Tab-separated table of C-alpha atoms in Angstrom:
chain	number	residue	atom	x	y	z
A	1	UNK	CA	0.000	0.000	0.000
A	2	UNK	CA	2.468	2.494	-1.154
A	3	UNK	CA	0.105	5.496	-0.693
A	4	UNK	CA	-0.775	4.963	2.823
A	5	UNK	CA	3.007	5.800	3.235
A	6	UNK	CA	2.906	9.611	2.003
A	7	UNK	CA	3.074	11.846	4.807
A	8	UNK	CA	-0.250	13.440	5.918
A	9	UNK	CA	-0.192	17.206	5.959
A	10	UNK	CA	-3.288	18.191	4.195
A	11	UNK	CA	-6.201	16.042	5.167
A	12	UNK	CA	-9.979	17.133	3.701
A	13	UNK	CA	-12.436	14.922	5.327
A	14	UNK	CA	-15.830	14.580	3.884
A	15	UNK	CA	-18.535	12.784	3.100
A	16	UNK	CA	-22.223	13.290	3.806
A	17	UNK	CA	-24.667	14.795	7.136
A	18	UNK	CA	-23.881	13.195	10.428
A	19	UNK	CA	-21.360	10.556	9.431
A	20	UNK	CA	-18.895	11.323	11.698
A	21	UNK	CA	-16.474	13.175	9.955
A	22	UNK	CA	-15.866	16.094	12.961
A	23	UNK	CA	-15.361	13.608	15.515
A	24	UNK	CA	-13.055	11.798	12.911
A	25	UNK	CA	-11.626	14.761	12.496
A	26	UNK	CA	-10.791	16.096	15.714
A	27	UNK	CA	-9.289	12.944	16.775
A	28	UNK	CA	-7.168	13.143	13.585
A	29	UNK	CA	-5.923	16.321	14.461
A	30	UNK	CA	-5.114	15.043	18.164
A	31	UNK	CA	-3.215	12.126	17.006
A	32	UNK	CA	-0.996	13.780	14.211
A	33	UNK	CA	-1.042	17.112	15.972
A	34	UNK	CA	-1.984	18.756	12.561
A	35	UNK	CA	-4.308	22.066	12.752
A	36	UNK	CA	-8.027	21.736	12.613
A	37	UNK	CA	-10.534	24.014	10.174
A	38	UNK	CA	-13.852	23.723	10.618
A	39	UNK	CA	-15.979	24.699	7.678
A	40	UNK	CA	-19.293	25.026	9.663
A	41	UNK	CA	-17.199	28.048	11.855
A	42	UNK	CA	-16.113	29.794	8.797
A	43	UNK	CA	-19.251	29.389	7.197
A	44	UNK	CA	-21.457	30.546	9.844
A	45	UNK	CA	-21.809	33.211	12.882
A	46	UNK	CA	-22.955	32.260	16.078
A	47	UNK	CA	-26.723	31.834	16.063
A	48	UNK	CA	-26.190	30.114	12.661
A	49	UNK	CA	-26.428	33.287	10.537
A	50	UNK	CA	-24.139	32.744	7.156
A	51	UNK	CA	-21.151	34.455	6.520
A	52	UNK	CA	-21.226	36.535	3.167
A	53	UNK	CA	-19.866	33.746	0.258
A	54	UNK	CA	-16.907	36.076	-0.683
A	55	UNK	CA	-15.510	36.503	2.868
A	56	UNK	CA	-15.752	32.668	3.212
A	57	UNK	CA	-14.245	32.051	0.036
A	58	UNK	CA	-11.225	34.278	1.138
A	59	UNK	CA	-11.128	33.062	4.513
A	60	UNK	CA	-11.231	29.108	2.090
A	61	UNK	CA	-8.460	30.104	-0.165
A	62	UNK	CA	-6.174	31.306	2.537
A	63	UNK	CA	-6.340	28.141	4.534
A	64	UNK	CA	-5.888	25.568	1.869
A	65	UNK	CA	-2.684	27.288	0.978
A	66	UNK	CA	-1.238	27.151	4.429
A	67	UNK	CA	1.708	24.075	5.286
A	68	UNK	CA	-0.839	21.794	7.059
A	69	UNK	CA	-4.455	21.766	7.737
A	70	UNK	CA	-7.157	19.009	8.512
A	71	UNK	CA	-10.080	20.682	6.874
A	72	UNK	CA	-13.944	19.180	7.979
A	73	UNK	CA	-16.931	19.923	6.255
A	74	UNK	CA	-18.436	20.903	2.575
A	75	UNK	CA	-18.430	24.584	2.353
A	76	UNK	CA	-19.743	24.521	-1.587
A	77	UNK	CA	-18.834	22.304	-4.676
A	78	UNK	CA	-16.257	24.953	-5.735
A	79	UNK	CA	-14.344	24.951	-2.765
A	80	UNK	CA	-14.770	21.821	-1.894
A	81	UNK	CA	-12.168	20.059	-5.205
A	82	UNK	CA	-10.711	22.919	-4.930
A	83	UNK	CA	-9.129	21.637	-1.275
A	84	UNK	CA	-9.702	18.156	-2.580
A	85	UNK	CA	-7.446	19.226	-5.251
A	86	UNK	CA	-4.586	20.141	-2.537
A	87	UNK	CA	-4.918	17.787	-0.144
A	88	UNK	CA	-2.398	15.457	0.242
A	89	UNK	CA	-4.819	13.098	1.778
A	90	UNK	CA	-8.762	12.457	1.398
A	91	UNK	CA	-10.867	10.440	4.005
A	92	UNK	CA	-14.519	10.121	2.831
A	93	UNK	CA	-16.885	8.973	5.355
A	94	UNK	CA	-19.418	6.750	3.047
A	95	UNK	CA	-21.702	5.361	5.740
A	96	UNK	CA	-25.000	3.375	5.034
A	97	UNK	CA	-27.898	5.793	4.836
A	98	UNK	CA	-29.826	4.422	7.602
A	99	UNK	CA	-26.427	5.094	9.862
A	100	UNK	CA	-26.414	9.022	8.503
A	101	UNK	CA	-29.803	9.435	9.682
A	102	UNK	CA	-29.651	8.068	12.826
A	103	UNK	CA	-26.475	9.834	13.693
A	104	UNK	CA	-28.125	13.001	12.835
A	105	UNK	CA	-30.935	12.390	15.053
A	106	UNK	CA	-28.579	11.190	18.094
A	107	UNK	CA	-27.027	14.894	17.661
A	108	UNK	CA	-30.323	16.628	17.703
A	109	UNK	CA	-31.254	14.751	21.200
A	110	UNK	CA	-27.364	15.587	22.431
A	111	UNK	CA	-27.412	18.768	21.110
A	112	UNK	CA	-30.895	19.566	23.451
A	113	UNK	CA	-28.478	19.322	26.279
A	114	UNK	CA	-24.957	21.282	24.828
A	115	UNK	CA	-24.266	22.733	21.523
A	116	UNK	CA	-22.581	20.030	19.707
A	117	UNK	CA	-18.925	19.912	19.262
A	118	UNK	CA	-17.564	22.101	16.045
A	119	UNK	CA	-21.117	23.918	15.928
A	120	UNK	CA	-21.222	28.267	16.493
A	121	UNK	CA	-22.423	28.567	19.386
A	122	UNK	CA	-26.278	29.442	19.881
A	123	UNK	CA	-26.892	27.298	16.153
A	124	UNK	CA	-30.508	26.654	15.336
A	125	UNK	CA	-30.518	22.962	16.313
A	126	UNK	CA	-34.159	21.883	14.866
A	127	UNK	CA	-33.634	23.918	11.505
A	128	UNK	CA	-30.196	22.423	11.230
A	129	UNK	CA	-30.977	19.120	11.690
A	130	UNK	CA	-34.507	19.223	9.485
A	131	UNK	CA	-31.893	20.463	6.636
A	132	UNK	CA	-29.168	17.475	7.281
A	133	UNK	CA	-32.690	15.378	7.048
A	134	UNK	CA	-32.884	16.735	3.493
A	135	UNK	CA	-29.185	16.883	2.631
A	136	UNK	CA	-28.607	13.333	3.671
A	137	UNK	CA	-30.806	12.034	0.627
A	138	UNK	CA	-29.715	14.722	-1.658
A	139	UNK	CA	-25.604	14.100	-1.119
A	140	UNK	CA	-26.319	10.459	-1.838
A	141	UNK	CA	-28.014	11.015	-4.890
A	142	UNK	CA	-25.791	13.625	-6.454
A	143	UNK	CA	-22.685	13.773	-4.329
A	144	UNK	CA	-21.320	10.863	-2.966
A	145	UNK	CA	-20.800	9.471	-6.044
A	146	UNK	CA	-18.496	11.990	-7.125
A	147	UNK	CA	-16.365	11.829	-3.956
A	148	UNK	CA	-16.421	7.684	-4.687
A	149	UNK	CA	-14.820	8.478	-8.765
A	150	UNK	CA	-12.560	11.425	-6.620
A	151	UNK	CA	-11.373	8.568	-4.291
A	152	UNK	CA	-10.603	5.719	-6.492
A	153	UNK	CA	-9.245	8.616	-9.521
A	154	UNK	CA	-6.789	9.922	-7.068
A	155	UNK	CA	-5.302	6.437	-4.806
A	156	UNK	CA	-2.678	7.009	-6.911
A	157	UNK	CA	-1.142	10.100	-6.360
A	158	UNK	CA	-2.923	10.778	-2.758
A	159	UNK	CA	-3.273	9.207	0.506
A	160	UNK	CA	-7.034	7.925	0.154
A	161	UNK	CA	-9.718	6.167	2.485
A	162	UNK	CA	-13.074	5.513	1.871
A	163	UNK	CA	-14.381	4.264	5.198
A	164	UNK	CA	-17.921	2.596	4.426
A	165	UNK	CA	-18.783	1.627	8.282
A	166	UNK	CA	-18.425	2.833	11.641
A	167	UNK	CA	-16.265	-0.166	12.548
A	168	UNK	CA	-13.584	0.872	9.223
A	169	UNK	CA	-13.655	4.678	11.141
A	170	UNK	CA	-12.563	2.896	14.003
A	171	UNK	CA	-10.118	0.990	12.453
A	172	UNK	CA	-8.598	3.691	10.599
A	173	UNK	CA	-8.022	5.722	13.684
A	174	UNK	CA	-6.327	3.231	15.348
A	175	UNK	CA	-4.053	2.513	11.965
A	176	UNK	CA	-3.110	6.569	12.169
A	177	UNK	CA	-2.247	5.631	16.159
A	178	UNK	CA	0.025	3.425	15.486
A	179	UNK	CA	1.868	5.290	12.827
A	180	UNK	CA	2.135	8.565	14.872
A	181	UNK	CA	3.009	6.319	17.561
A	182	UNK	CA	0.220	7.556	20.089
């Protein structure tokens, strides 16, 4: 697996609604001590009000060009292979539908007690999660398989995972433990 040996220094992690990919994410960045971005906080103000596009495009094209950077989230199709397109290595979380959705729910009934984890604070939790609701069925249609061709187009120049159940995330994670030596 000569591709799993590249260095990771540019990690996009993505994939569709409530999959997993922040917590993923976060214990990435832990593990290789690489900076995390969080699309959702760039994207949005606290109390879930948008950021104008152009001022998170800048804020986009600045970070992708730093050294290192675990990036999680969408942020737009643009922006999106444009980082996918830098990224040294690409983790898409393809989990079974019925997995997505009941994820998504489990956050709403968390998030009733604490804003969850990666969120602006004060974030509309009902609207939010009604919308993941809608974008779950809607990335699987049109996105996901993009990000499957993106995957399998680029295992030969990047560091690539497609991680298809919670048990692979798990697996994965401790793989990247073991290599950092954590």
């Amino acid at each position: 697996m000569r591709a799993a040996m590249r260095p990771m220094q540019k990690v996009a992690v993505f994939g569709n609604a409530g999959g997993g990919k922040s917590a993923l994410a976060r214990e990435l960045a832990v593990v290789t001590h690489l900076p995390l971005y969080v699309l959702d906080l760039m994207e949005f103000r606290p109390g879930g009000e948008k950021v104008p596009r152009d001022e998170y495009l800048k804020a986009h094209e600045e970070l992708i060009h730093r050294d290192e950077w675990i990036i999680d989230g969408f942020g737009g199709k643009a922006s999106a292979w444009e980082r996918f397109a830098i990224a040294d290595t690409l983790i898409h979380v393809d989990l079974p539908l019925h997995v997505h959705y009941r994820w998504v729910t489990k956050r709403f009934i968390k998030g009733l007690f604490r804003n969850p984890e990666g969120w602006p604070e004060n974030s509309p939790l009902l609207r939010s999660t009604i919308e993941s609701y809608r974008v779950i069925k809607l990335c699987h249609r049109h996105l996901t398989p993009q990000y499957r061709q993106l995957v399998a187009t680029a295992a030969g120049s990047k560091r690539t995972h497609h991680l298809t159940s919670p048990a692979q995330i798990r697996s994965f994670l401790e793989a990247v433990r073991e290599e950092f030596g954590k």
